[in-house]
PDB file of C-alpha atoms in Angstrom:
ATOM      1  CA  UNK A  10     167.864 -59.084 198.135  1.00 54.00           C
ATOM      2  CA  UNK A  11     165.777 -56.615 196.230  1.00 57.00           C
ATOM      3  CA  UNK A  12     165.189 -57.153 192.510  1.00 55.00           C
ATOM      4  CA  UNK A  13     165.851 -54.106 189.878  1.00 50.00           C
ATOM      5  CA  UNK A  14     162.780 -53.482 187.911  1.00 52.00           C
ATOM      6  CA  UNK A  15     163.279 -51.774 184.815  1.00 47.00           C
ATOM      7  CA  UNK A  16     160.551 -49.817 183.523  1.00 55.00           C
ATOM      8  CA  UNK A  17     159.255 -50.474 179.959  1.00 59.00           C
ATOM      9  CA  UNK A  18     160.971 -48.089 177.351  1.00 62.00           C
ATOM     10  CA  UNK A  19     158.942 -45.947 175.726  1.00 71.00           C
ATOM     11  CA  UNK A  20     158.623 -46.742 171.870  1.00 72.00           C
ATOM     12  CA  UNK A  21     158.571 -43.401 170.677  1.00 75.00           C
ATOM     13  CA  UNK A  22     161.501 -42.350 172.609  1.00 69.00           C
ATOM     14  CA  UNK A  23     163.401 -45.456 171.311  1.00 63.00           C
ATOM     15  CA  UNK A  24     162.444 -44.842 167.637  1.00 66.00           C
ATOM     16  CA  UNK A  25     163.849 -41.274 167.843  1.00 69.00           C
ATOM     17  CA  UNK A  26     166.971 -42.636 169.263  1.00 61.00           C
ATOM     18  CA  UNK A  27     167.427 -45.126 166.539  1.00 53.00           C
ATOM     19  CA  UNK A  28     166.573 -42.590 164.058  1.00 63.00           C
ATOM     20  CA  UNK A  29     169.739 -40.540 165.418  1.00 60.00           C
ATOM     21  CA  UNK A  30     171.865 -43.304 165.418  1.00 52.00           C
ATOM     22  CA  UNK A  31     170.948 -44.378 161.922  1.00 54.00           C
ATOM     23  CA  UNK A  32     171.445 -40.908 160.779  1.00 52.00           C
ATOM     24  CA  UNK A  33     175.180 -40.567 162.260  1.00 52.00           C
ATOM     25  CA  UNK A  34     175.925 -44.043 161.038  1.00 48.00           C
ATOM     26  CA  UNK A  35     175.069 -43.180 157.524  1.00 54.00           C
ATOM     27  CA  UNK A  36     176.124 -39.679 157.659  1.00 55.00           C
ATOM     28  CA  UNK A  37     172.738 -38.355 156.816  1.00 62.00           C
ATOM     29  CA  UNK A  38     173.000 -35.512 159.308  1.00 76.00           C
ATOM     30  CA  UNK A  39     176.478 -34.464 157.806  1.00 89.00           C
ATOM     31  CA  UNK A  40     176.595 -31.584 155.299  1.00 95.00           C
ATOM     32  CA  UNK A  41     176.836 -32.285 151.663  1.00 96.00           C
ATOM     33  CA  UNK A  42     179.889 -31.673 149.872  1.00 98.00           C
ATOM     34  CA  UNK A  43     179.702 -30.049 146.413  1.00 98.00           C
ATOM     35  CA  UNK A  44     182.640 -30.133 144.260  1.00 98.00           C
ATOM     36  CA  UNK A  45     184.143 -29.421 140.845  1.00 98.00           C
ATOM     37  CA  UNK A  46     187.547 -29.131 138.911  1.00 97.00           C
ATOM     38  CA  UNK A  47     188.985 -26.083 137.493  1.00 97.00           C
ATOM     39  CA  UNK A  48     191.593 -26.317 134.772  1.00 97.00           C
ATOM     40  CA  UNK A  49     194.570 -23.768 135.344  1.00 97.00           C
ATOM     41  CA  UNK A  50     198.094 -22.751 134.149  1.00 97.00           C
ATOM     42  CA  UNK A  51     199.346 -24.745 137.314  1.00 97.00           C
ATOM     43  CA  UNK A  52     197.548 -27.934 136.333  1.00 97.00           C
ATOM     44  CA  UNK A  53     193.937 -29.253 137.555  1.00 98.00           C
ATOM     45  CA  UNK A  54     192.602 -27.672 140.660  1.00 98.00           C
ATOM     46  CA  UNK A  55     189.867 -29.410 142.876  1.00 98.00           C
ATOM     47  CA  UNK A  56     187.480 -26.996 144.389  1.00 99.00           C
ATOM     48  CA  UNK A  57     185.102 -28.367 147.269  1.00 99.00           C
ATOM     49  CA  UNK A  58     182.529 -26.531 149.562  1.00 98.00           C
ATOM     50  CA  UNK A  59     179.860 -27.060 151.807  1.00 98.00           C
ATOM     51  CA  UNK A  60     176.736 -24.624 152.608  1.00 96.00           C
ATOM     52  CA  UNK A  61     179.093 -22.526 154.851  1.00 97.00           C
ATOM     53  CA  UNK A  62     181.452 -21.815 152.141  1.00 98.00           C
ATOM     54  CA  UNK A  63     184.491 -23.271 150.194  1.00 99.00           C
ATOM     55  CA  UNK A  64     186.154 -25.767 152.491  1.00 99.00           C
ATOM     56  CA  UNK A  65     188.922 -27.417 150.154  1.00 99.00           C
ATOM     57  CA  UNK A  66     190.878 -26.298 147.267  1.00 99.00           C
ATOM     58  CA  UNK A  67     193.788 -29.021 146.056  1.00 99.00           C
ATOM     59  CA  UNK A  68     196.137 -29.320 143.551  1.00 98.00           C
ATOM     60  CA  UNK A  69     196.217 -31.720 140.990  1.00 97.00           C
ATOM     61  CA  UNK A  70     199.268 -33.723 142.517  1.00 97.00           C
ATOM     62  CA  UNK A  71     197.209 -34.634 145.410  1.00 97.00           C
ATOM     63  CA  UNK A  72     195.199 -36.865 143.691  1.00 96.00           C
ATOM     64  CA  UNK A  73     191.447 -36.302 143.104  1.00 97.00           C
ATOM     65  CA  UNK A  74     190.347 -39.649 144.745  1.00 97.00           C
ATOM     66  CA  UNK A  75     192.643 -39.234 147.944  1.00 97.00           C
ATOM     67  CA  UNK A  76     191.028 -35.466 148.447  1.00 98.00           C
ATOM     68  CA  UNK A  77     187.495 -36.784 147.917  1.00 98.00           C
ATOM     69  CA  UNK A  78     188.003 -39.512 150.310  1.00 97.00           C
ATOM     70  CA  UNK A  79     189.219 -37.350 152.905  1.00 97.00           C
ATOM     71  CA  UNK A  80     186.455 -34.895 152.507  1.00 98.00           C
ATOM     72  CA  UNK A  81     184.259 -37.867 153.043  1.00 97.00           C
ATOM     73  CA  UNK A  82     186.090 -38.870 155.954  1.00 96.00           C
ATOM     74  CA  UNK A  83     186.019 -35.689 157.713  1.00 97.00           C
ATOM     75  CA  UNK A  84     183.171 -33.769 156.492  1.00 97.00           C
ATOM     76  CA  UNK A  85     180.411 -35.998 155.293  1.00 96.00           C
ATOM     77  CA  UNK A  86     179.947 -39.025 152.805  1.00 96.00           C
ATOM     78  CA  UNK A  87     177.804 -37.243 150.253  1.00 96.00           C
ATOM     79  CA  UNK A  88     180.052 -35.792 147.663  1.00 97.00           C
ATOM     80  CA  UNK A  89     178.355 -34.316 144.933  1.00 97.00           C
ATOM     81  CA  UNK A  90     179.807 -33.025 141.683  1.00 97.00           C
ATOM     82  CA  UNK A  91     177.949 -30.117 140.931  1.00 94.00           C
ATOM     83  CA  UNK A  92     180.123 -27.625 138.909  1.00 88.00           C
ATOM     84  CA  UNK A  93     177.492 -24.976 138.782  1.00 92.00           C
ATOM     85  CA  UNK A  94     177.712 -24.239 142.068  1.00 93.00           C
ATOM     86  CA  UNK A  95     181.380 -23.328 142.215  1.00 97.00           C
ATOM     87  CA  UNK A  96     181.129 -20.941 139.063  1.00 97.00           C
ATOM     88  CA  UNK A  97     182.309 -18.123 141.427  1.00 97.00           C
ATOM     89  CA  UNK A  98     185.314 -19.986 142.484  1.00 97.00           C
ATOM     90  CA  UNK A  99     186.343 -20.749 139.166  1.00 97.00           C
ATOM     91  CA  UNK A 100     186.239 -17.267 137.858  1.00 97.00           C
ATOM     92  CA  UNK A 101     188.243 -16.168 140.906  1.00 98.00           C
ATOM     93  CA  UNK A 102     190.839 -18.483 139.836  1.00 98.00           C
ATOM     94  CA  UNK A 103     190.660 -17.388 136.093  1.00 97.00           C
ATOM     95  CA  UNK A 104     191.217 -13.903 137.056  1.00 97.00           C
ATOM     96  CA  UNK A 105     193.757 -14.565 139.698  1.00 98.00           C
ATOM     97  CA  UNK A 106     196.033 -16.423 137.119  1.00 97.00           C
ATOM     98  CA  UNK A 107     195.273 -13.479 134.503  1.00 96.00           C
ATOM     99  CA  UNK A 108     197.209 -11.059 137.165  1.00 95.00           C
ATOM    100  CA  UNK A 109     194.147  -9.529 138.864  1.00 95.00           C
ATOM    101  CA  UNK A 110     194.656  -8.810 142.435  1.00 95.00           C
ATOM    102  CA  UNK A 111     191.435  -9.214 144.065  1.00 94.00           C
ATOM    103  CA  UNK A 112     191.185 -11.301 147.363  1.00 95.00           C
ATOM    104  CA  UNK A 113     189.421 -14.309 147.552  1.00 96.00           C
ATOM    105  CA  UNK A 114     186.170 -13.061 148.680  1.00 95.00           C
ATOM    106  CA  UNK A 115     183.788 -16.092 148.603  1.00 97.00           C
ATOM    107  CA  UNK A 116     182.808 -17.223 152.383  1.00 98.00           C
ATOM    108  CA  UNK A 117     185.189 -20.259 153.686  1.00 98.00           C
ATOM    109  CA  UNK A 118     184.644 -23.186 155.557  1.00 98.00           C
ATOM    110  CA  UNK A 119     187.742 -23.657 157.732  1.00 98.00           C
ATOM    111  CA  UNK A 120     186.537 -26.752 159.546  1.00 98.00           C
ATOM    112  CA  UNK A 121     189.660 -28.998 158.400  1.00 98.00           C
ATOM    113  CA  UNK A 122     191.806 -26.776 160.426  1.00 98.00           C
ATOM    114  CA  UNK A 123     191.707 -26.919 164.300  1.00 97.00           C
ATOM    115  CA  UNK A 124     193.499 -24.999 166.889  1.00 98.00           C
ATOM    116  CA  UNK A 125     196.828 -23.378 166.258  1.00 98.00           C
ATOM    117  CA  UNK A 126     196.532 -24.188 162.448  1.00 98.00           C
ATOM    118  CA  UNK A 127     193.530 -22.476 162.256  1.00 98.00           C
ATOM    119  CA  UNK A 128     194.947 -19.343 163.818  1.00 98.00           C
ATOM    120  CA  UNK A 129     197.666 -19.227 161.621  1.00 98.00           C
ATOM    121  CA  UNK A 130     195.438 -19.240 158.682  1.00 98.00           C
ATOM    122  CA  UNK A 131     193.714 -16.459 160.175  1.00 97.00           C
ATOM    123  CA  UNK A 132     196.749 -14.676 160.001  1.00 98.00           C
ATOM    124  CA  UNK A 133     197.847 -15.765 156.487  1.00 97.00           C
ATOM    125  CA  UNK A 134     194.648 -13.891 155.547  1.00 95.00           C
ATOM    126  CA  UNK A 135     196.181 -10.452 156.173  1.00 95.00           C
ATOM    127  CA  UNK A 136     199.159 -11.072 154.193  1.00 97.00           C
ATOM    128  CA  UNK A 137     198.359  -9.136 150.908  1.00 96.00           C
ATOM    129  CA  UNK A 138     199.017  -9.791 147.182  1.00 97.00           C
ATOM    130  CA  UNK A 139     202.635  -9.517 146.429  1.00 95.00           C
ATOM    131  CA  UNK A 140     203.856  -9.514 149.943  1.00 97.00           C
ATOM    132  CA  UNK A 141     205.817 -12.046 151.550  1.00 96.00           C
ATOM    133  CA  UNK A 142     206.356 -12.947 155.172  1.00 98.00           C
ATOM    134  CA  UNK A 143     208.760 -15.225 156.890  1.00 98.00           C
ATOM    135  CA  UNK A 144     207.479 -18.103 158.810  1.00 98.00           C
ATOM    136  CA  UNK A 145     209.119 -16.514 161.922  1.00 98.00           C
ATOM    137  CA  UNK A 146     207.600 -13.170 161.355  1.00 98.00           C
ATOM    138  CA  UNK A 147     204.176 -14.872 160.769  1.00 98.00           C
ATOM    139  CA  UNK A 148     204.864 -16.825 164.044  1.00 98.00           C
ATOM    140  CA  UNK A 149     205.488 -13.732 165.865  1.00 98.00           C
ATOM    141  CA  UNK A 150     201.976 -12.302 165.105  1.00 97.00           C
ATOM    142  CA  UNK A 151     200.356 -15.406 166.912  1.00 98.00           C
ATOM    143  CA  UNK A 152     199.534 -16.589 170.408  1.00 98.00           C
ATOM    144  CA  UNK A 153     202.869 -18.769 170.319  1.00 97.00           C
ATOM    145  CA  UNK A 154     205.221 -16.447 168.727  1.00 97.00           C
ATOM    146  CA  UNK A 155     208.359 -18.741 168.882  1.00 97.00           C
ATOM    147  CA  UNK A 156     206.297 -21.695 167.192  1.00 97.00           C
ATOM    148  CA  UNK A 157     208.020 -21.224 163.898  1.00 97.00           C
ATOM    149  CA  UNK A 158     208.071 -25.009 163.104  1.00 96.00           C
ATOM    150  CA  UNK A 159     204.385 -25.265 163.966  1.00 98.00           C
ATOM    151  CA  UNK A 160     203.505 -22.329 161.698  1.00 98.00           C
ATOM    152  CA  UNK A 161     205.093 -24.251 158.909  1.00 96.00           C
ATOM    153  CA  UNK A 162     203.236 -27.119 159.621  1.00 96.00           C
ATOM    154  CA  UNK A 163     200.053 -25.021 159.521  1.00 97.00           C
ATOM    155  CA  UNK A 164     201.021 -23.630 155.758  1.00 97.00           C
ATOM    156  CA  UNK A 165     202.099 -27.067 154.563  1.00 95.00           C
ATOM    157  CA  UNK A 166     198.636 -28.494 155.612  1.00 96.00           C
ATOM    158  CA  UNK A 167     196.593 -25.509 154.528  1.00 98.00           C
ATOM    159  CA  UNK A 168     193.287 -26.873 152.986  1.00 98.00           C
ATOM    160  CA  UNK A 169     192.910 -23.813 151.119  1.00 99.00           C
ATOM    161  CA  UNK A 170     195.830 -22.819 149.405  1.00 98.00           C
ATOM    162  CA  UNK A 171     195.476 -19.515 147.000  1.00 98.00           C
ATOM    163  CA  UNK A 172     192.257 -18.675 148.930  1.00 98.00           C
ATOM    164  CA  UNK A 173     194.364 -18.161 152.012  1.00 98.00           C
ATOM    165  CA  UNK A 174     197.774 -17.502 150.758  1.00 98.00           C
ATOM    166  CA  UNK A 175     200.441 -19.625 152.290  1.00 98.00           C
ATOM    167  CA  UNK A 176     202.514 -19.328 149.094  1.00 98.00           C
ATOM    168  CA  UNK A 177     203.563 -15.801 150.457  1.00 98.00           C
ATOM    169  CA  UNK A 178     205.404 -17.241 153.561  1.00 98.00           C
ATOM    170  CA  UNK A 179     209.260 -17.978 152.669  1.00 97.00           C
ATOM    171  CA  UNK A 180     212.130 -18.697 154.991  1.00 96.00           C
ATOM    172  CA  UNK A 181     214.299 -16.097 156.619  1.00 93.00           C
ATOM    173  CA  UNK A 182     216.915 -16.685 154.154  1.00 94.00           C
ATOM    174  CA  UNK A 183     214.844 -15.868 151.371  1.00 89.00           C
ATOM    175  CA  UNK A 184     214.207 -19.375 150.007  1.00 94.00           C
ATOM    176  CA  UNK A 185     210.721 -20.457 149.074  1.00 93.00           C
ATOM    177  CA  UNK A 186     210.553 -23.472 151.639  1.00 91.00           C
ATOM    178  CA  UNK A 187     207.886 -26.256 151.090  1.00 90.00           C
ATOM    179  CA  UNK A 188     204.522 -25.921 149.474  1.00 95.00           C
ATOM    180  CA  UNK A 189     201.447 -28.117 149.180  1.00 94.00           C
ATOM    181  CA  UNK A 190     201.733 -27.556 145.375  1.00 95.00           C
ATOM    182  CA  UNK A 191     205.332 -28.182 145.117  1.00 95.00           C
ATOM    183  CA  UNK A 192     208.184 -25.707 145.597  1.00 95.00           C
ATOM    184  CA  UNK A 193     208.309 -24.876 142.027  1.00 96.00           C
ATOM    185  CA  UNK A 194     204.683 -23.825 141.733  1.00 97.00           C
ATOM    186  CA  UNK A 195     205.505 -21.619 144.787  1.00 97.00           C
ATOM    187  CA  UNK A 196     207.994 -19.790 142.814  1.00 97.00           C
ATOM    188  CA  UNK A 197     205.765 -19.273 139.920  1.00 97.00           C
ATOM    189  CA  UNK A 198     202.855 -17.807 142.175  1.00 98.00           C
ATOM    190  CA  UNK A 199     205.454 -15.489 143.786  1.00 97.00           C
ATOM    191  CA  UNK A 200     206.598 -14.568 140.221  1.00 97.00           C
ATOM    192  CA  UNK A 201     203.032 -13.791 139.330  1.00 97.00           C
ATOM    193  CA  UNK A 202     202.139 -11.753 142.066  1.00 97.00           C
ATOM    194  CA  UNK A 203     205.221  -9.579 141.422  1.00 96.00           C
ATOM    195  CA  UNK A 204     205.153  -9.410 137.669  1.00 95.00           C
ATOM    196  CA  UNK A 205     201.693 -10.042 136.981  1.00 94.00           C
ATOM    197  CA  UNK A 206     202.598 -12.752 134.674  1.00 95.00           C
ATOM    198  CA  UNK A 207     202.873 -16.463 135.535  1.00 95.00           C
ATOM    199  CA  UNK A 208     206.157 -18.023 134.152  1.00 94.00           C
ATOM    200  CA  UNK A 209     205.951 -21.418 132.179  1.00 87.00           C
TER     201      UNK A 209
END
């Protein structure tokens, strides 16, 4: 029986491999996530971004700690409170709630949405200020035109509400349907966009 002889490992190669594994384990190769909170007429918003763009907008009811933990788990463990880096986003929210109709023009990082959900978010960006579209009509614009329920799920799990306006999607009977910020908030946002004034 012939013995198998394993050649000695290259120490430099092993060192580089060890560094890569260690970086992966500690998240050192993951992007930093910068965040701030913004006080708004609909409650405190959390806005988080990577170098690629705004990655998450969360409502107060979602819980700041839970949102930050999800960002750490799904993007990277370095979560940094750096309000100044997100001043442009804060100014956009101020303008939006004051009735300005400017679309959210800052870069977006959509890595938290995958597959069909990401496709739906792309179509949502085409729904203009003050417009409404039904879940069925939105589904008809996608690669799966009968996937009305999946469109509803994509809207309900939209990581970038307001910037990607899932609040403009309603049921075919005209009722508002579900919303991450709650149905009452959805009604208020639709009223803001139709009248220019956010109801109390």
